[in-house]
CSV table of C-alpha atoms and ligand atoms in Angstrom, one decimal:
chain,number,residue,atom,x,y,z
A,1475,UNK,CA,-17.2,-4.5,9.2
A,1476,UNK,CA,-18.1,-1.6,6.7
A,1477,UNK,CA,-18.3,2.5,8.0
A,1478,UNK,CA,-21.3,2.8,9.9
A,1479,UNK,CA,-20.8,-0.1,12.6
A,1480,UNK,CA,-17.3,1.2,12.6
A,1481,UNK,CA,-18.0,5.1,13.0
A,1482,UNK,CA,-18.0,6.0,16.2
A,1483,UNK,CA,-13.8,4.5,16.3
A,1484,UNK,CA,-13.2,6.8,13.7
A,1485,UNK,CA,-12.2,10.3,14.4
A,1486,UNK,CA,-12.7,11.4,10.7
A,1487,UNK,CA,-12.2,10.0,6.9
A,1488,UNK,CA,-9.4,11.4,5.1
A,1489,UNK,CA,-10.3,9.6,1.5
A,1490,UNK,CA,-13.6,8.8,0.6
A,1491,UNK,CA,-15.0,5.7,-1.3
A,1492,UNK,CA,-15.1,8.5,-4.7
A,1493,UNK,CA,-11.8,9.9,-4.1
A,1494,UNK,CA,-10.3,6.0,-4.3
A,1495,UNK,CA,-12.1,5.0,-7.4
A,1496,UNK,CA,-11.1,8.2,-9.2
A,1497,UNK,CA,-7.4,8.4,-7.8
A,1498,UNK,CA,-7.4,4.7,-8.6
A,1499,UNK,CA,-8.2,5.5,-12.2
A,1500,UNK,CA,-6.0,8.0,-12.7
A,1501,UNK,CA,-2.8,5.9,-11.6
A,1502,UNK,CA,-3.9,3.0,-13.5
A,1503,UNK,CA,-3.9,5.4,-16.5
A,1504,UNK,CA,-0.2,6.6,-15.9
A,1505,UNK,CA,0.8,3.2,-15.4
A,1506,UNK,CA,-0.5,2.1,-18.6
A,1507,UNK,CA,0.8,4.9,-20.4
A,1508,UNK,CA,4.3,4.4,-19.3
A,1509,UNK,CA,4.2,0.5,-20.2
A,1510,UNK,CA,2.8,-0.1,-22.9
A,1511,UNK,CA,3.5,-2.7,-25.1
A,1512,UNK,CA,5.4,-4.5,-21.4
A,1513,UNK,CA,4.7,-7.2,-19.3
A,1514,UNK,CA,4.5,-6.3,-16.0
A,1515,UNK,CA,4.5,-7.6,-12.7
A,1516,UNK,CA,2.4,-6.0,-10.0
A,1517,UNK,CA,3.9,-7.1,-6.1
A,1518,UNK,CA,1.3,-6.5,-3.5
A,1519,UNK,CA,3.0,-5.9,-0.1
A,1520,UNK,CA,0.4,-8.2,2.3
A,1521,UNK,CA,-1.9,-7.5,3.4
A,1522,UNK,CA,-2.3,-3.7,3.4
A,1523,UNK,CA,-2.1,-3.8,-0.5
A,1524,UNK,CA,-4.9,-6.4,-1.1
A,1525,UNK,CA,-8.3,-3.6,-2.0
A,1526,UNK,CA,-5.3,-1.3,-3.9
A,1527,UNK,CA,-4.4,-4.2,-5.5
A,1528,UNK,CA,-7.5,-5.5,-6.6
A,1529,UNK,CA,-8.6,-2.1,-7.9
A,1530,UNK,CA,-5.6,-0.9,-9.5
A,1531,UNK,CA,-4.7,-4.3,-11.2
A,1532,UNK,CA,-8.6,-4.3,-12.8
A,1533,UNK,CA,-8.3,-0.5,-13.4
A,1534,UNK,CA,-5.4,-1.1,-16.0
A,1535,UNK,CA,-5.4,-2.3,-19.9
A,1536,UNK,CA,-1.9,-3.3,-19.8
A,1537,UNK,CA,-0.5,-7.2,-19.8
A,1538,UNK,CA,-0.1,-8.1,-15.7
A,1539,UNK,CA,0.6,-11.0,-13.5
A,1540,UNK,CA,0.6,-10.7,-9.9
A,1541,UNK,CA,2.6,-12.1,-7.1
A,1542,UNK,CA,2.6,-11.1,-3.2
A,1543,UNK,CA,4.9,-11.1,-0.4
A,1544,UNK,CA,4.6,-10.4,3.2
A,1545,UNK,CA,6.8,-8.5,5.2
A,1546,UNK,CA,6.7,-7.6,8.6
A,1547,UNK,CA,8.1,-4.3,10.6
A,1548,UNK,CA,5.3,-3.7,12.7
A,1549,UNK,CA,3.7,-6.3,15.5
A,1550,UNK,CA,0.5,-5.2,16.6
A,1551,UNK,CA,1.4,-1.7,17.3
A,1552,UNK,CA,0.9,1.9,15.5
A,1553,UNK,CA,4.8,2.9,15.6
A,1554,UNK,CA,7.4,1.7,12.2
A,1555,UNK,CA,10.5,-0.7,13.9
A,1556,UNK,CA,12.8,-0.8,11.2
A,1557,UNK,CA,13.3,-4.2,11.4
A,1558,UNK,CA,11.9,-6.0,8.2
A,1559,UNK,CA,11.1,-9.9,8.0
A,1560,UNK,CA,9.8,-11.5,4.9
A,1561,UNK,CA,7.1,-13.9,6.0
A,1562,UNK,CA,6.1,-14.9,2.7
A,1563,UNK,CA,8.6,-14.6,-0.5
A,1564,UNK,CA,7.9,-13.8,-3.5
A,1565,UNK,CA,6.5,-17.1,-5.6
A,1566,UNK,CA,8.5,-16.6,-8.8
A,1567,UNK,CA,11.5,-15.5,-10.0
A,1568,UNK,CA,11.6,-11.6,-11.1
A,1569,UNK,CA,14.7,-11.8,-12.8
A,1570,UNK,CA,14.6,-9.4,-16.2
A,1571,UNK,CA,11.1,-8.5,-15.2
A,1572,UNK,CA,9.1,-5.3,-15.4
A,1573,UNK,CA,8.0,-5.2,-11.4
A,1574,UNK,CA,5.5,-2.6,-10.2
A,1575,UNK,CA,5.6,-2.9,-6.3
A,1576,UNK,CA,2.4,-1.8,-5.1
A,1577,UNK,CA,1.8,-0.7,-1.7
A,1578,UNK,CA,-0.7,0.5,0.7
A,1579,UNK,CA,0.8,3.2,2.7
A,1580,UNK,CA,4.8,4.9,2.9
A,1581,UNK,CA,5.1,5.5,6.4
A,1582,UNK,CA,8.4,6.1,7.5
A,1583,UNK,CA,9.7,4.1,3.9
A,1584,UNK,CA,11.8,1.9,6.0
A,1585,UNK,CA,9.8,-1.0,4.5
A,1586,UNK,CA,9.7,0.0,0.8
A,1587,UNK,CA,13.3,1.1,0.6
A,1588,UNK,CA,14.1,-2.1,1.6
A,1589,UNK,CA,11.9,-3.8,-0.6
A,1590,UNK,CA,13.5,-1.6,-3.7
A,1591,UNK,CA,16.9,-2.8,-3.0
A,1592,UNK,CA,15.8,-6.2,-2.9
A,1593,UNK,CA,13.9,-6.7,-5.7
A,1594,UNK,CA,16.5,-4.7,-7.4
A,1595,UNK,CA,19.1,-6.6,-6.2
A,1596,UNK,CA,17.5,-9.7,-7.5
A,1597,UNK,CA,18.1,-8.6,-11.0
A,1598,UNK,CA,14.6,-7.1,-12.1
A,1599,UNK,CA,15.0,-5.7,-15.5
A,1600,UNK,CA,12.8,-2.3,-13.9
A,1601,UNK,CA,11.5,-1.8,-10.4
A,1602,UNK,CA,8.8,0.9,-10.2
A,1603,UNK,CA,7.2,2.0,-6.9
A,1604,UNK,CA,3.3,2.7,-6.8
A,1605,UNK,CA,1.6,3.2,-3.3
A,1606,UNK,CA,-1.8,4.6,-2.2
A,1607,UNK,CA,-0.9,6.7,0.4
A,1608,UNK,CA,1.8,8.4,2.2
A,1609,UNK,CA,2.8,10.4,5.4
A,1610,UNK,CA,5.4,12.6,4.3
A,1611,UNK,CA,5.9,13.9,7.9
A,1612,UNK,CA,6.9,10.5,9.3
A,1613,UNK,CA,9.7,9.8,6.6
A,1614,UNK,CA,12.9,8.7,7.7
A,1615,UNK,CA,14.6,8.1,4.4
A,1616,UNK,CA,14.0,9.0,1.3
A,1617,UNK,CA,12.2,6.8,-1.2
A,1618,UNK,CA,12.2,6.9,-5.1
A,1619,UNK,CA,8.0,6.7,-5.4
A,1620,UNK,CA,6.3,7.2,-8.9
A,1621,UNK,CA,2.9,7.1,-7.9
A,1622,UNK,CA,1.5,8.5,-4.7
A,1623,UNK,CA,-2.3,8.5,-4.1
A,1624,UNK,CA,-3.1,10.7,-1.2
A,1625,UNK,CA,-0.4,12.4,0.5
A,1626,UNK,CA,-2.0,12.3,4.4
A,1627,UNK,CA,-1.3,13.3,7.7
A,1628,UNK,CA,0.8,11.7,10.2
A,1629,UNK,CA,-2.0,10.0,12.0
A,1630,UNK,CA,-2.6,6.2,12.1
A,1631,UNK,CA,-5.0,5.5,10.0
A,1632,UNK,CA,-7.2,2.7,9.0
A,1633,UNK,CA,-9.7,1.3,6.2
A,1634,UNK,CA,-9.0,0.5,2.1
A,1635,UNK,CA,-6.5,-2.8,3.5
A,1636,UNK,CA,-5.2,-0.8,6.5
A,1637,UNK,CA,-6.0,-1.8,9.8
A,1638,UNK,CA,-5.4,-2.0,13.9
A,1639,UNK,CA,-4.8,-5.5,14.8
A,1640,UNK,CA,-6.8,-7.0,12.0
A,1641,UNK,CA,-9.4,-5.2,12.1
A,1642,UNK,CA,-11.0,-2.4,9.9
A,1643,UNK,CA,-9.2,-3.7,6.5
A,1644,UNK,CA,-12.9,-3.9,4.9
A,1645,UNK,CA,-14.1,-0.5,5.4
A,1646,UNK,CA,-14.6,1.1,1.9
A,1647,UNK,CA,-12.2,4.5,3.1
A,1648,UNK,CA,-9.6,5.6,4.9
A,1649,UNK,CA,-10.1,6.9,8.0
A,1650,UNK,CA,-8.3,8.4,11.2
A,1651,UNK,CA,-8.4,5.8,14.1
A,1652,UNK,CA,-10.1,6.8,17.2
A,1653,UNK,CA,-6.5,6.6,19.5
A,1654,UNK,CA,-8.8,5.8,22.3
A,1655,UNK,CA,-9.2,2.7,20.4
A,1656,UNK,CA,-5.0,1.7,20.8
A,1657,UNK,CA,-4.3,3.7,23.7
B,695,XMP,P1,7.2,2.1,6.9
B,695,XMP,O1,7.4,2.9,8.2
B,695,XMP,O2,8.3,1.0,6.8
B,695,XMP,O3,5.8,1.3,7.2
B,695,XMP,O4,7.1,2.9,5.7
B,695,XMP,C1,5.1,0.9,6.2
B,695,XMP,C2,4.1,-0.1,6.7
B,695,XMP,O5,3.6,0.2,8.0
B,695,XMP,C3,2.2,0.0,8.1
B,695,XMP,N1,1.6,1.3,8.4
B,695,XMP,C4,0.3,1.5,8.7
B,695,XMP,N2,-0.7,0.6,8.9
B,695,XMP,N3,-2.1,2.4,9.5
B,695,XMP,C5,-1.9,1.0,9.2
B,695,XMP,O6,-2.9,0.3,9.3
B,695,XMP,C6,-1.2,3.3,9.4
B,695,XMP,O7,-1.4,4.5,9.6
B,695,XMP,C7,0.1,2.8,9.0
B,695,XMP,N4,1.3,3.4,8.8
B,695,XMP,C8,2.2,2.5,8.5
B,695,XMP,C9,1.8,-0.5,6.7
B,695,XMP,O8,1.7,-1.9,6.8
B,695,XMP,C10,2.9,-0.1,5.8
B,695,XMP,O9,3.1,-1.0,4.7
B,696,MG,MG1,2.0,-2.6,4.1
């Protein structure tokens, strides 16, 4: 689906196609300053993180490898749980790694402090925290982020990975979802 058969769902775009590629470039420029000379590797989050991933990881100069895991806290509703499954682990060991987790939106950061301790806990030599966006009104704890993208507001949103039920992952922004749409 791209933005114009999905338009008239969406209440309005928050981050255009240009404000991704630039803020995209700009992280992967930060990231590569602070690790240079490492090996690092980037942890998408499925699926949210797949288009950040794919532009971030191709945006940077420094040595990466990738691995993904899949977590769930959601079902098919707009409102965090708390309650975090992994679906899919992690292929590889991380231990005495550099890992970058990269994620596609801090929401209430139930799922990413979570994720921290974990990956921590499983004896990473660093574990660095990179995610596109995040609602800072919906936090309910605190999470140690280095690199935010787009702080946004505490709307569901959809587009850049993100999406209702499946659907709208492809759309080249992020918009607001129409809540006539989920409600
Ligand atoms: P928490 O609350 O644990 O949630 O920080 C993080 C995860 O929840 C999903 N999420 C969203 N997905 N539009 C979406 O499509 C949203 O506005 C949204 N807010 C949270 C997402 O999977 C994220 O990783
Ligand atoms: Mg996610």
């Amino acid at each position: 689906m791209n933005f114009e058969s999905a338009k008239s769902q969406l209440t309005k775009v928050l981050v255009t196609e240009e404000q991704i590629q630039s803020r995209v470039a700009e992280m992967a420029a930060e990231i590569d300053a602070k690790y240079e000379g490492k090996e690092v590797l980037l942890v998408g989050v499925l699926k949210g993180a797949i288009m950040f991933m794919a532009d971030l990881s191709r945006a940077l100069n420094i040595s990466t490898s990738m691995d993904w895991m899949a977590l769930s806290s959601y079902g098919s509703g707009t409102v965090s749980s708390g309650v975090i499954r992994i679906l899919k682990d992690l292929d590889a060991e991380i231990h005495g790694k550099h890992v970058i987790i990269v994620e596609d939106i801090i929401d209430s950061g139930l799922t990413l402090s979570w994720l921290q301790a974990t990956l921590t806990a499983r004896g990473a030599a660093s574990v660095d925290v990179v995610a596109f966006l995040r609602k800072p009104a919906a936090a309910k704890v605190e999470v140690p982020v280095w690199l935010v993208g787009y702080d946004i507001p505490n709307e569901f949103v959809v587009g850049y990975g993100l999406d209702y039920n499946e659907r709208y992952r492809s759309l080249n922004c992020v918009a607001v979802l129409d809540p006539k749409v989920y409600s």
